[in-house]
Amino acid sequence: MAAKSFKNTVLLIVERMVMMLFAFSSSIAIARLGGTELFGQYSSITAFASILLPMAILGLNNIATAVFLKSPNYAEPYLITALKVRLIGAVFSIVITSLVAGFFVPDMYFYVVILVALQSFAACYVIEFYFLAQEKVFVTQKVRFLVILSVSTLKIAVAFVQPKLLYFILLTGFENVFIALGYWVCFQRYKKNPLGEITLKREMRIAKILLGRAKWLIISAFSAVMYLKFDQLMLAYFKGHEDVAQYAAAARLSEFWYVFPVLLANVLMAKIHRSRKESEAAYANTLLGFLALMVIISFVVILFTGIFAKPLVSIVYGAHYSAASAILVVHILACLFVFQRAVLSKWIIFENLYRLSAITHGVGALANIALNFWLIPLYGGIGAAWATVLAYGISSFVSLWFFPKARPFARQMIRATVVNIFYWQHIRQLFRN
């Protein structure tokens, strides 16, 4: 009989695929009908806003999930406190944006502040992890489906009728607002225990516990976003919005796949937790099987995209984005490290190696910034793509060898990559009871 985690995995993947197709379709509509200049501006604004998003998340997603799994009877107080802490962080993100956006993106200041203010509602997304810990993915799934479907449809309609930058920014921001409100309604309806009164002293204690565990993950999240989005801002600075549009088109096709390892990791987190409690051998085998699965999927994605890059870009974006195909061939190589990083992130949580997460991501971010400063002036978007691939490799593999506790995991990554076929039984075991 298929395990519940397997059903949840299939359910989440199918739902996210449908949602990504709608979101991706709206992005294509903006790119094709708005033109390269508008699409380049839109990409630069959303990239800048993404860099501030970790302040509304505060590294609490995985921390909260672990707490919900270990202490299900106290999940509600932890959730409410996590929400309040993240909302405070969201306010700080708005303030910081108001202060610094004028220096970095003066021509797009108004749009950036609006988007950051609206995306601050993403603080409520921690509710999704409350339901994931209970393996009830369908609850928040319905909300995401309805909101993303509606917003994506509106974006496509606007692109056809009157493609204006402000409309796209507002729709992108309000997507966060409506999902957050829907999640809150779901929590109020399905919560297990009456919350009662949560004293300030108790909230402060819970907040201290959460932030104490998450402090390194906050740094990690900022660093991860920096080497995921900072390249677009640097391209805008060195080359202009036209080059950003070409790079963003390729990056969207490549990053389209990034959600899958995260989904699998979130759904299988309960399985990893159970195997760790069972025995060291079961835990190691589960991680190895998970890594092997990620390698297989990433190889398939890389080969498919590399072979069909030119026709894919031409069909999706049109002739104006022909330069994006060469960028895509390089950028897609990062999938090998991105997919395995999803497993590494969960392992870090269970091993309480939060400092390792921050340091490796920090090293990757610094490497990405340095490589972009070197490669973008010389090679433009292709240089930025190589900087991304190398930064992911440094962050998610090379840097592990400098930490004795992380070397066994790095060896597992090599085993999963080089002798992958021998771990088929480990992969099958992931989806068994």
Coordinates of C-alpha atoms in Angstrom, one line a residue:
M1 CA 0.0 0.0 0.0
A2 CA 1.3 3.4 -0.9
A3 CA 2.4 5.4 2.1
K4 CA 0.6 8.6 3.1
S5 CA 3.8 10.6 2.3
F6 CA 3.8 9.2 -1.2
K7 CA 0.2 10.4 -1.7
N8 CA 1.0 13.8 -0.4
T9 CA 4.1 14.0 -2.6
V10 CA 2.0 13.2 -5.7
L11 CA -0.7 15.6 -4.7
L12 CA 1.7 18.4 -4.1
I13 CA 3.7 17.9 -7.2
V14 CA 0.6 17.7 -9.4
E15 CA -0.9 20.8 -7.8
R16 CA 2.4 22.8 -8.0
M17 CA 2.9 21.8 -11.6
V18 CA -0.5 23.1 -12.5
M19 CA 0.0 26.3 -10.6
M20 CA 3.5 26.8 -12.0
L21 CA 2.1 26.4 -15.5
F22 CA -0.4 29.2 -14.8
A23 CA 2.2 31.4 -13.2
F24 CA 4.7 30.6 -15.9
S25 CA 2.1 31.4 -18.6
S26 CA 1.5 34.8 -17.0
S27 CA 5.3 35.4 -17.1
I28 CA 5.4 34.5 -20.7
A29 CA 2.5 36.8 -21.5
I30 CA 4.3 39.7 -19.8
A31 CA 7.6 38.9 -21.6
R32 CA 6.0 38.5 -25.1
L33 CA 3.3 41.2 -25.0
G34 CA 5.1 43.7 -22.7
G35 CA 8.3 43.6 -24.6
T36 CA 11.9 43.1 -23.4
E37 CA 12.2 46.6 -21.7
L38 CA 9.0 46.1 -19.6
F39 CA 9.9 42.5 -18.8
G40 CA 13.4 43.6 -17.8
Q41 CA 12.1 46.2 -15.5
Y42 CA 9.6 43.8 -14.0
S43 CA 12.3 41.2 -13.4
S44 CA 14.6 43.8 -11.7
I45 CA 11.8 44.9 -9.4
T46 CA 10.8 41.4 -8.4
A47 CA 14.5 40.5 -7.9
F48 CA 15.1 43.4 -5.5
A49 CA 11.9 42.6 -3.6
S50 CA 12.9 39.0 -3.3
I51 CA 16.1 40.0 -1.5
L52 CA 14.1 41.6 1.2
L53 CA 11.6 38.7 1.5
P54 CA 13.7 36.7 4.1
M55 CA 12.9 39.4 6.7
A56 CA 9.3 38.3 6.5
I57 CA 10.3 34.6 6.7
L58 CA 13.1 34.8 9.3
G59 CA 14.3 31.2 8.5
L60 CA 11.3 29.8 10.5
N61 CA 9.7 27.5 7.9
N62 CA 11.8 24.4 8.6
I63 CA 12.3 25.3 12.2
A64 CA 8.5 25.6 12.7
T65 CA 7.9 22.3 10.9
A66 CA 10.4 20.5 13.1
V67 CA 8.7 22.0 16.2
F68 CA 5.3 21.0 15.0
L69 CA 6.5 17.4 14.4
K70 CA 8.2 17.1 17.8
S71 CA 5.5 18.9 19.9
P72 CA 2.1 18.6 18.2
N73 CA 0.2 19.4 21.3
Y74 CA 1.9 22.9 21.4
A75 CA 1.8 23.5 17.7
E76 CA -0.8 26.3 17.9
P77 CA 1.1 28.6 20.4
Y78 CA 4.3 28.1 18.5
L79 CA 2.5 29.0 15.2
I80 CA 0.9 32.2 16.6
T81 CA 4.2 33.3 18.0
A82 CA 6.1 32.5 14.8
L83 CA 3.5 34.6 12.9
K84 CA 4.0 37.6 15.2
V85 CA 7.7 37.4 15.0
R86 CA 7.6 37.2 11.2
L87 CA 5.2 40.1 10.9
I88 CA 7.6 42.2 12.9
G89 CA 10.3 41.2 10.4
A90 CA 8.0 42.1 7.6
V91 CA 7.6 45.6 8.9
F92 CA 11.4 46.0 9.1
S93 CA 11.7 44.9 5.5
I94 CA 9.3 47.7 4.4
V95 CA 11.3 50.3 6.4
I96 CA 14.6 49.1 5.0
T97 CA 13.2 49.1 1.5
S98 CA 12.0 52.7 2.0
L99 CA 15.5 53.7 3.1
V100 CA 17.7 51.9 0.6
A101 CA 15.7 51.4 -2.6
G102 CA 16.3 55.0 -3.6
F103 CA 20.0 54.4 -3.7
F104 CA 20.0 51.2 -5.7
V105 CA 16.9 51.4 -7.9
P106 CA 15.9 55.1 -7.9
D107 CA 14.0 54.8 -11.2
M108 CA 11.9 52.0 -9.8
Y109 CA 11.6 53.1 -6.2
F110 CA 7.8 53.5 -6.1
Y111 CA 7.2 50.0 -7.5
V112 CA 9.7 48.3 -5.3
V113 CA 8.2 49.8 -2.1
I114 CA 4.7 48.8 -3.1
L115 CA 5.8 45.2 -3.9
V116 CA 7.7 44.7 -0.7
A117 CA 4.8 46.0 1.4
L118 CA 2.4 43.6 -0.3
Q119 CA 4.7 40.6 -0.2
S120 CA 5.2 41.1 3.6
F121 CA 2.0 39.1 4.0
A122 CA 4.1 36.1 3.1
A123 CA 4.8 36.0 6.8
C124 CA 1.6 34.0 7.1
Y125 CA 2.9 31.3 4.9
V126 CA 4.2 29.5 8.0
I127 CA 0.7 28.2 8.4
E128 CA 1.3 26.0 5.4
F129 CA 4.1 24.2 7.3
Y130 CA 1.7 23.7 10.2
F131 CA -0.5 21.6 7.9
L132 CA 2.5 19.9 6.2
A133 CA 3.6 18.6 9.6
Q134 CA 0.2 17.0 10.0
E135 CA 0.5 15.6 6.4
K136 CA -2.7 17.6 5.4
V137 CA -1.4 19.2 2.3
F138 CA -4.9 19.5 0.8
V139 CA -6.0 22.2 3.2
T140 CA -3.7 25.0 2.1
Q141 CA -3.5 23.5 -1.4
K142 CA -7.0 24.7 -2.2
V143 CA -6.2 28.3 -1.3
R144 CA -3.0 28.4 -3.4
F145 CA -4.8 26.9 -6.3
L146 CA -7.6 29.4 -6.3
V147 CA -5.5 32.5 -5.8
I148 CA -2.7 31.7 -8.2
L149 CA -5.1 30.6 -10.8
S150 CA -7.1 33.9 -10.5
V151 CA -4.0 36.2 -10.4
S152 CA -2.3 34.4 -13.3
T153 CA -5.4 34.7 -15.4
L154 CA -5.6 38.5 -14.6
K155 CA -2.0 39.0 -15.5
I156 CA -2.5 37.3 -18.8
A157 CA -5.7 39.4 -19.4
V158 CA -3.8 42.6 -18.5
A159 CA -0.9 41.7 -20.8
F160 CA -3.3 41.4 -23.7
V161 CA -5.4 44.5 -23.0
Q162 CA -3.0 47.1 -21.5
P163 CA 0.4 45.8 -20.4
K164 CA 1.5 48.4 -17.8
L165 CA 4.3 47.8 -15.2
L166 CA 2.2 49.0 -12.2
Y167 CA -0.6 46.6 -12.9
F168 CA 1.7 43.6 -12.9
I169 CA 3.4 44.7 -9.7
L170 CA 0.1 45.1 -7.9
L171 CA -1.1 41.7 -9.1
T172 CA 2.1 40.1 -8.0
G173 CA 1.9 41.7 -4.6
F174 CA -1.8 41.0 -4.0
E175 CA -1.2 37.3 -4.7
N176 CA 0.7 37.2 -1.4
V177 CA -2.1 39.0 0.4
F178 CA -4.9 36.7 -0.7
I179 CA -2.9 33.5 0.0
A180 CA -2.1 34.8 3.5
L181 CA -5.7 35.6 4.2
G182 CA -6.8 32.2 2.9
Y183 CA -4.2 30.4 5.1
W184 CA -5.4 32.2 8.2
V185 CA -9.0 31.2 7.5
C186 CA -7.9 27.6 7.1
F187 CA -6.0 27.7 10.4
Q188 CA -9.0 29.1 12.2
R189 CA -11.2 26.4 10.8
Y190 CA -8.9 23.3 11.3
K191 CA -6.9 24.1 14.4
K192 CA -6.9 21.3 16.9
N193 CA -6.7 23.0 20.2
P194 CA -8.3 26.2 21.5
L195 CA -5.6 28.7 21.8
G196 CA -6.9 30.4 24.9
E197 CA -4.8 33.2 26.3
I198 CA -1.1 33.2 25.4
T199 CA 0.8 35.3 28.0
L200 CA 3.5 37.7 26.9
K201 CA 6.1 35.8 29.0
R202 CA 5.2 32.6 27.2
E203 CA 5.4 34.2 23.8
M204 CA 8.7 35.8 24.6
R205 CA 10.0 32.4 25.6
I206 CA 8.7 30.7 22.4
A207 CA 10.1 33.6 20.3
K208 CA 13.5 33.2 21.9
I209 CA 13.5 29.5 21.2
L210 CA 12.5 29.9 17.5
L211 CA 14.8 32.8 16.8
G212 CA 17.6 31.1 18.7
R213 CA 17.4 28.1 16.3
A214 CA 16.7 30.3 13.2
K215 CA 19.4 33.0 13.5
W216 CA 21.8 31.1 11.3
L217 CA 19.0 30.2 8.9
I218 CA 18.1 33.9 8.5
I219 CA 21.6 34.6 7.3
S220 CA 21.4 31.5 5.1
A221 CA 18.1 32.7 3.6
F222 CA 19.5 36.2 2.8
S223 CA 22.6 34.6 1.2
A224 CA 20.5 32.1 -0.8
V225 CA 18.3 34.9 -2.3
M226 CA 21.4 37.0 -3.0
Y227 CA 22.9 34.5 -5.3
L228 CA 19.5 33.6 -6.8
K229 CA 18.4 37.2 -7.6
F230 CA 21.4 39.6 -7.2
D231 CA 22.7 38.7 -10.6
Q232 CA 19.7 40.3 -12.2
L233 CA 20.3 43.6 -10.4
M234 CA 24.0 43.5 -11.4
L235 CA 23.0 42.8 -15.0
A236 CA 20.7 45.9 -14.8
Y237 CA 23.6 48.0 -13.5
F238 CA 26.3 46.8 -15.9
K239 CA 24.2 46.1 -19.1
G240 CA 20.7 47.4 -18.8
H241 CA 17.1 46.1 -18.7
E242 CA 17.4 44.4 -22.2
D243 CA 20.0 42.0 -20.9
V244 CA 18.0 41.5 -17.7
A245 CA 15.1 40.4 -19.8
Q246 CA 17.2 37.8 -21.7
Y247 CA 18.7 36.5 -18.6
A248 CA 15.4 36.5 -16.7
A249 CA 13.7 34.5 -19.5
A250 CA 16.4 31.8 -19.3
A251 CA 16.4 31.8 -15.5
R252 CA 12.6 31.3 -15.3
L253 CA 12.8 28.3 -17.5
S254 CA 15.6 26.9 -15.4
E255 CA 14.2 27.9 -12.0
F256 CA 10.9 26.4 -13.0
W257 CA 12.3 23.1 -11.8
Y258 CA 13.6 24.4 -8.4
V259 CA 10.2 23.9 -6.7
F260 CA 10.3 20.1 -7.1
P261 CA 13.1 19.3 -4.7
V262 CA 11.7 21.7 -2.1
L263 CA 8.3 20.1 -2.4
L264 CA 9.7 16.6 -2.0
A265 CA 11.9 17.7 0.9
N266 CA 8.9 19.3 2.7
V267 CA 6.6 16.3 2.2
L268 CA 9.3 13.7 3.1
M269 CA 10.5 15.6 6.2
A270 CA 8.2 13.4 8.3
K271 CA 9.7 10.3 6.8
I272 CA 13.3 11.5 7.5
H273 CA 12.2 12.3 11.0
R274 CA 10.8 8.8 11.6
S275 CA 13.9 7.1 10.1
R276 CA 16.2 9.1 12.3
K277 CA 14.3 7.9 15.4
E278 CA 14.4 4.3 14.1
S279 CA 18.2 3.9 13.7
E280 CA 21.3 5.5 12.3
A281 CA 21.3 3.0 9.4
A282 CA 17.7 3.7 8.4
Y283 CA 18.5 7.5 8.6
A284 CA 21.6 7.2 6.4
N285 CA 19.7 5.0 3.9
T286 CA 16.8 7.4 3.7
L287 CA 19.1 10.4 3.1
L288 CA 21.1 8.4 0.5
G289 CA 17.9 7.4 -1.3
F290 CA 16.7 10.9 -1.3
L291 CA 20.0 12.2 -2.7
A292 CA 20.0 9.5 -5.4
L293 CA 16.4 10.5 -6.4
M294 CA 17.4 14.2 -6.6
V295 CA 20.4 13.3 -8.8
I296 CA 18.2 11.3 -11.2
I297 CA 15.7 14.0 -11.6
S298 CA 18.3 16.7 -12.0
F299 CA 20.1 14.7 -14.8
V300 CA 16.9 14.3 -16.7
V301 CA 16.0 18.0 -16.4
I302 CA 19.6 19.0 -17.5
L303 CA 19.7 16.7 -20.5
F304 CA 16.2 17.6 -21.7
T305 CA 16.7 21.4 -21.3
G306 CA 20.2 21.3 -22.9
I307 CA 19.0 19.4 -26.0
F308 CA 15.9 21.5 -26.5
A309 CA 17.0 24.9 -25.3
K310 CA 16.8 26.7 -28.6
P311 CA 13.4 25.5 -29.7
L312 CA 12.1 25.8 -26.2
V313 CA 13.1 29.5 -25.9
S314 CA 11.8 30.2 -29.4
I315 CA 8.4 28.6 -28.7
V316 CA 7.9 30.0 -25.2
Y317 CA 9.3 33.6 -25.6
G318 CA 9.6 34.3 -29.3
A319 CA 12.4 35.6 -31.6
H320 CA 13.1 38.6 -29.4
Y321 CA 14.6 36.4 -26.7
S322 CA 16.9 34.2 -28.9
A323 CA 19.9 35.2 -26.8
A324 CA 18.3 33.4 -23.8
S325 CA 18.9 29.9 -25.2
A326 CA 22.6 30.0 -24.7
I327 CA 22.2 31.4 -21.2
L328 CA 19.7 28.6 -20.4
V329 CA 22.1 25.8 -21.4
V330 CA 24.5 27.0 -18.8
H331 CA 22.0 28.1 -16.1
I332 CA 20.3 24.7 -16.0
L333 CA 23.5 23.0 -14.8
A334 CA 22.8 24.4 -11.4
C335 CA 20.0 21.9 -10.9
L336 CA 22.5 19.2 -9.9
F337 CA 23.4 21.2 -6.8
V338 CA 20.0 22.9 -6.2
F339 CA 18.2 19.5 -6.0
Q340 CA 20.7 18.0 -3.6
R341 CA 20.8 21.2 -1.5
A342 CA 17.1 20.5 -0.6
V343 CA 18.2 17.3 1.1
L344 CA 21.1 19.0 2.7
S345 CA 18.8 21.7 4.1
K346 CA 16.7 19.1 5.9
W347 CA 19.8 17.2 7.2
I348 CA 21.1 20.5 8.6
I349 CA 17.8 21.0 10.5
F350 CA 17.8 17.5 12.0
E351 CA 21.5 17.7 13.0
N352 CA 21.1 21.3 14.4
L353 CA 23.9 22.6 12.2
Y354 CA 22.3 25.9 11.5
R355 CA 25.6 27.7 11.6
L356 CA 26.8 25.4 8.7
S357 CA 23.8 26.5 6.6
A358 CA 24.6 30.2 7.1
I359 CA 28.3 29.8 6.4
T360 CA 27.8 27.7 3.3
H361 CA 25.1 30.0 1.9
G362 CA 27.2 33.0 2.8
V363 CA 30.3 31.6 1.0
G364 CA 28.1 30.9 -2.0
A365 CA 26.6 34.4 -2.0
L366 CA 30.1 36.0 -1.7
A367 CA 31.4 33.8 -4.5
N368 CA 28.4 34.7 -6.7
I369 CA 28.8 38.4 -6.2
A370 CA 32.6 38.2 -6.9
L371 CA 32.0 36.0 -10.0
N372 CA 29.3 38.3 -11.3
F373 CA 31.5 41.4 -10.9
W374 CA 34.1 39.5 -12.9
L375 CA 32.0 37.7 -15.5
I376 CA 29.1 40.0 -16.3
P377 CA 31.1 42.9 -17.7
L378 CA 32.9 40.3 -19.9
Y379 CA 30.2 37.9 -20.9
G380 CA 26.9 39.5 -19.9
G381 CA 24.1 37.0 -19.2
I382 CA 26.1 33.9 -19.9
G383 CA 28.7 35.1 -17.4
A384 CA 25.9 35.6 -14.8
A385 CA 24.7 32.0 -15.5
W386 CA 28.2 30.6 -15.0
A387 CA 28.5 32.6 -11.8
T388 CA 25.2 31.1 -10.5
V389 CA 26.3 27.5 -11.3
L390 CA 29.7 27.9 -9.7
A391 CA 28.3 29.6 -6.7
Y392 CA 25.8 26.7 -6.1
G393 CA 28.6 24.2 -6.5
I394 CA 30.8 26.1 -4.0
S395 CA 27.9 26.5 -1.5
S396 CA 26.3 23.1 -1.7
F397 CA 29.3 20.8 -2.2
V398 CA 32.8 22.3 -2.0
S399 CA 32.3 24.2 1.2
L400 CA 31.1 21.0 3.0
W401 CA 34.6 19.6 2.9
F402 CA 35.9 22.3 5.3
F403 CA 33.6 21.1 8.1
P404 CA 34.3 17.6 9.6
K405 CA 30.7 17.1 10.6
A406 CA 29.6 17.8 7.0
R407 CA 32.1 15.6 5.2
P408 CA 30.1 12.4 5.6
F409 CA 27.2 14.1 3.8
A410 CA 29.5 15.3 1.0
R411 CA 30.6 11.7 0.6
Q412 CA 26.9 10.7 0.4
M413 CA 26.5 13.2 -2.4
I414 CA 29.3 11.7 -4.4
R415 CA 27.9 8.2 -3.9
A416 CA 24.5 9.3 -5.0
T417 CA 25.9 10.9 -8.1
V418 CA 28.5 8.4 -9.2
V419 CA 27.0 5.1 -8.3
N420 CA 23.4 6.2 -8.3
I421 CA 21.8 3.1 -9.9
F422 CA 22.8 0.9 -7.0
Y423 CA 20.5 2.8 -4.6
W424 CA 17.1 2.1 -6.3
Q425 CA 15.9 0.2 -3.3
H426 CA 16.7 3.2 -1.1
I427 CA 14.6 5.4 -3.3
R428 CA 11.7 3.0 -3.3
Q429 CA 11.9 2.9 0.5
L430 CA 11.2 6.6 0.7
F431 CA 7.6 6.1 -0.3
R432 CA 6.9 3.0 1.9
N433 CA 5.4 2.9 5.3

